[in-house]
């Protein structure tokens, strides 16, 4: 061993320049690979932890009725709160089939029953002065995109006909008014299973604790009465009495203004009243009153929060039953939206775009634009289910066990109303500042409110019948981590659910908000564009798979580049010392001793890299807090030593073929024929390259492999960015991996330069006599420089084209298809190899340009 070390150090001392190059390459490979390995492990851990913490919705799988698929699902996109647009469709038998399956931890049914028009007492107005009065209720929103404005007018009188009959209304347009100002609001009612909902989102823990507020219990009975039992003789139908709990937060956002105006109509004396009534009756009653001006005597303004707080105040004072009209028919059922795919006006910002037009170019009875089909329009009031809810408690949706983080606050929860942002006008121009869009009391608008009242599935069945359940939200046992194993388990269970029930089962594992833009049109007239956070199903899993592929590719790139570099180094060492080895054999050295010398030198370099690796690993651990995994570090060291054992195998094999007599007789100047006739510098360079086919082929391969893998990596990076920036979670993850991108490109680039330099160094060393002869015949240093740099550039061009071909094959094998638009990166196969070849040839150039011709020609 001592003899081998002595020979190795002596050789390095004699060839200091090459030793520095070898040492630099060893440090770059060892340090670079280990630094990237550490960052990759750290960032990969960060990615997994990020996805682990941010992917989770309150359920793993959602089951819904067949026939509820939308065109948006072609891109794995679901509109916000799409479950609220499903009105029944799942039977209790199907639900129990799901609930009784193995591995089902929670199966929480959800029934979107529909809307109830609930009246709430807002204020009381005392008016005694004779006259005719107008009550005008105006509802407005705060944005132009969802311009839901609705005005209702009614008239009453003081001094006569204060208790108006239907005949009085038809004749004069008067209604009765006792001074109480009510506001009617359609509230969405949903049915849940109290036990399963408590397990799913902790609903029981969110109920306000007070003597008058409690969660569902067995004491809360659901009862049904026929209308005849309630005294409605000859009227068919049934009234269902059921418990409800009320949300403490409103699910809509709008403003209500109530104005009370005394009309300019004489009405003081009996004679004036008689004459005015005759005039009103003669001119059309209410239509005539609509044309009369007056003086405003009272004004009331309420926000959605004000009205909702009226509910809460009345309930906390235990007077809600007397202050509200809770009994009434089912006002309307929910329905889904019909989207059409649209070309995005700004595809770099919004990859997916859709249009949404008003349905049938119709409005409801109040003139409100409808984007959803009416479900009970043709069902008379008397034939609709009659509802009698009784309040047992209030719950705060902000206390539920659901995500409140912006990165994974999925727009799919039952307890969160969807929102949007008005970002573009009808001419596709940006809105500045943008406007927030919220649900309103328009039940047919694009943004449907979340349920404000919750009851039980039992009540939902009484109201809607056997197919009352709209969806089932499922959590699976032992799915505690974010992994492909979890995904495979959910896929198996989802397939089993579909097979046993015939329903649709969607996996929500790894879903993320994704920006989508929707073109809102009314009667095919554009209103503007609304940005929304939609549900990108499987976004996190796709991110995990692509980042894993990306990171694996980074490691593979560096490993292969390192292998090529080690092979090139050992092969160049063999070529440079071939005569030395021939002399040793001639002096009596055994071939196996020379082979051991080559192997020992290679392993010694590998040992240097291992020491560097340990230093880098411990440095990263101390600076970043990265937890050092000793088993992986040991594997990395063994792998490095393995590479440096494989590297010299070819030179070891070639040692056997050394013939000392032939090698010592050979001259440096080649007598081979030229490939093409030498007319200029280019032809000389081409002949020089082809004269040493094997060696330059190694140079070309040495540059082609890192170039091809670099192209593959950049393609993967672009593909990964396309996936990452399709969801907000992906944008967050993208910020975490940029350093690895840039570092891997830089390392691969520098190692490829060193690889070319090694081979070019040996080529130039063996051609010193050739260059000395060219100096003698009149060549200048700049001419020699052009030849050397030209050879490096041409080797780079050839290597680039071969690398591009290899890259295309690898990419097609990985993805089974290629994005033609992304193949512009093949231009890198021309630029980077040329730069690498030129830089690689310039490193040994200095030594060649210092040649003294007389020293070589006299030998």
Short mmCIF file of N, CA and C in Angstrom, two decimals, residues 549-550 553-554 557 705-719 803-812 825-826 828-829:
data_model
loop_
_atom_site.label_atom_id
_atom_site.label_comp_id
_atom_site.label_asym_id
_atom_site.label_seq_id
_atom_site.Cartn_x
_atom_site.Cartn_y
_atom_site.Cartn_z
N UNK A 549 -40.97 12.44 -8.75
CA UNK A 549 -40.33 12.17 -10.04
C UNK A 549 -39.24 13.19 -10.32
N UNK A 550 -39.54 14.48 -10.03
CA UNK A 550 -38.55 15.53 -10.26
C UNK A 550 -37.31 15.36 -9.41
N UNK A 553 -35.31 12.40 -10.49
CA UNK A 553 -34.58 12.72 -11.72
C UNK A 553 -33.34 13.54 -11.41
N UNK A 554 -33.44 14.46 -10.45
CA UNK A 554 -32.27 15.26 -10.07
C UNK A 554 -31.15 14.35 -9.59
N UNK A 557 -29.75 12.30 -12.44
CA UNK A 557 -28.92 13.13 -13.30
C UNK A 557 -27.51 13.24 -12.73
N UNK A 705 -24.63 12.94 -22.44
CA UNK A 705 -25.42 12.41 -21.32
C UNK A 705 -25.87 13.51 -20.35
N UNK A 706 -24.95 14.35 -19.83
CA UNK A 706 -25.44 15.41 -18.95
C UNK A 706 -26.36 16.39 -19.64
N UNK A 707 -26.10 16.63 -20.94
CA UNK A 707 -26.98 17.54 -21.67
C UNK A 707 -28.38 16.96 -21.80
N UNK A 708 -28.47 15.68 -22.17
CA UNK A 708 -29.78 15.06 -22.31
C UNK A 708 -30.53 15.03 -20.99
N UNK A 709 -29.81 14.70 -19.92
CA UNK A 709 -30.46 14.65 -18.61
C UNK A 709 -30.84 16.05 -18.14
N UNK A 710 -30.05 17.04 -18.52
CA UNK A 710 -30.39 18.42 -18.17
C UNK A 710 -31.67 18.84 -18.89
N UNK A 711 -31.80 18.46 -20.15
CA UNK A 711 -33.04 18.75 -20.89
C UNK A 711 -34.22 18.05 -20.23
N UNK A 712 -34.02 16.79 -19.87
CA UNK A 712 -35.09 16.04 -19.20
C UNK A 712 -35.51 16.75 -17.93
N UNK A 713 -34.52 17.17 -17.16
CA UNK A 713 -34.84 17.82 -15.89
C UNK A 713 -35.59 19.13 -16.10
N UNK A 714 -35.13 19.95 -17.06
CA UNK A 714 -35.82 21.22 -17.30
C UNK A 714 -37.24 20.98 -17.77
N UNK A 715 -37.43 19.97 -18.61
CA UNK A 715 -38.79 19.62 -19.06
C UNK A 715 -39.66 19.23 -17.87
N UNK A 716 -39.08 18.40 -16.98
CA UNK A 716 -39.83 17.99 -15.78
C UNK A 716 -40.15 19.21 -14.93
N UNK A 717 -39.20 20.14 -14.82
CA UNK A 717 -39.43 21.34 -14.02
C UNK A 717 -40.57 22.16 -14.59
N UNK A 718 -40.58 22.33 -15.94
CA UNK A 718 -41.66 23.08 -16.57
C UNK A 718 -43.00 22.38 -16.38
N UNK A 719 -42.98 21.06 -16.54
CA UNK A 719 -44.22 20.29 -16.34
C UNK A 719 -44.68 20.41 -14.89
N UNK A 803 -27.57 14.35 -27.37
CA UNK A 803 -28.25 14.54 -26.10
C UNK A 803 -29.72 14.85 -26.27
N UNK A 804 -30.06 15.65 -27.29
CA UNK A 804 -31.46 15.97 -27.55
C UNK A 804 -32.25 14.72 -27.93
N UNK A 805 -31.64 13.89 -28.76
CA UNK A 805 -32.31 12.64 -29.15
C UNK A 805 -32.53 11.74 -27.94
N UNK A 806 -31.50 11.59 -27.10
CA UNK A 806 -31.65 10.78 -25.89
C UNK A 806 -32.73 11.35 -24.98
N UNK A 807 -32.76 12.69 -24.85
CA UNK A 807 -33.76 13.34 -23.99
C UNK A 807 -35.17 13.06 -24.48
N UNK A 808 -35.39 13.15 -25.79
CA UNK A 808 -36.72 12.89 -26.35
C UNK A 808 -37.14 11.45 -26.05
N UNK A 809 -36.22 10.53 -26.20
CA UNK A 809 -36.54 9.11 -25.91
C UNK A 809 -36.90 8.92 -24.43
N UNK A 810 -36.12 9.53 -23.55
CA UNK A 810 -36.38 9.40 -22.11
C UNK A 810 -37.73 10.00 -21.75
N UNK A 811 -38.01 11.19 -22.27
CA UNK A 811 -39.27 11.87 -21.95
C UNK A 811 -40.47 11.09 -22.47
N UNK A 812 -40.34 10.54 -23.66
CA UNK A 812 -41.45 9.77 -24.21
C UNK A 812 -41.68 8.51 -23.39
N UNK A 825 -37.08 23.80 -25.47
CA UNK A 825 -35.92 23.67 -24.60
C UNK A 825 -34.82 22.84 -25.25
N UNK A 826 -35.13 22.17 -26.37
CA UNK A 826 -34.08 21.42 -27.07
C UNK A 826 -33.00 22.39 -27.57
N UNK A 828 -31.50 24.28 -25.86
CA UNK A 828 -30.46 24.19 -24.83
C UNK A 828 -29.43 23.14 -25.23
N UNK A 829 -29.89 22.13 -25.99
CA UNK A 829 -28.98 21.07 -26.43
C UNK A 829 -27.94 21.61 -27.40
#
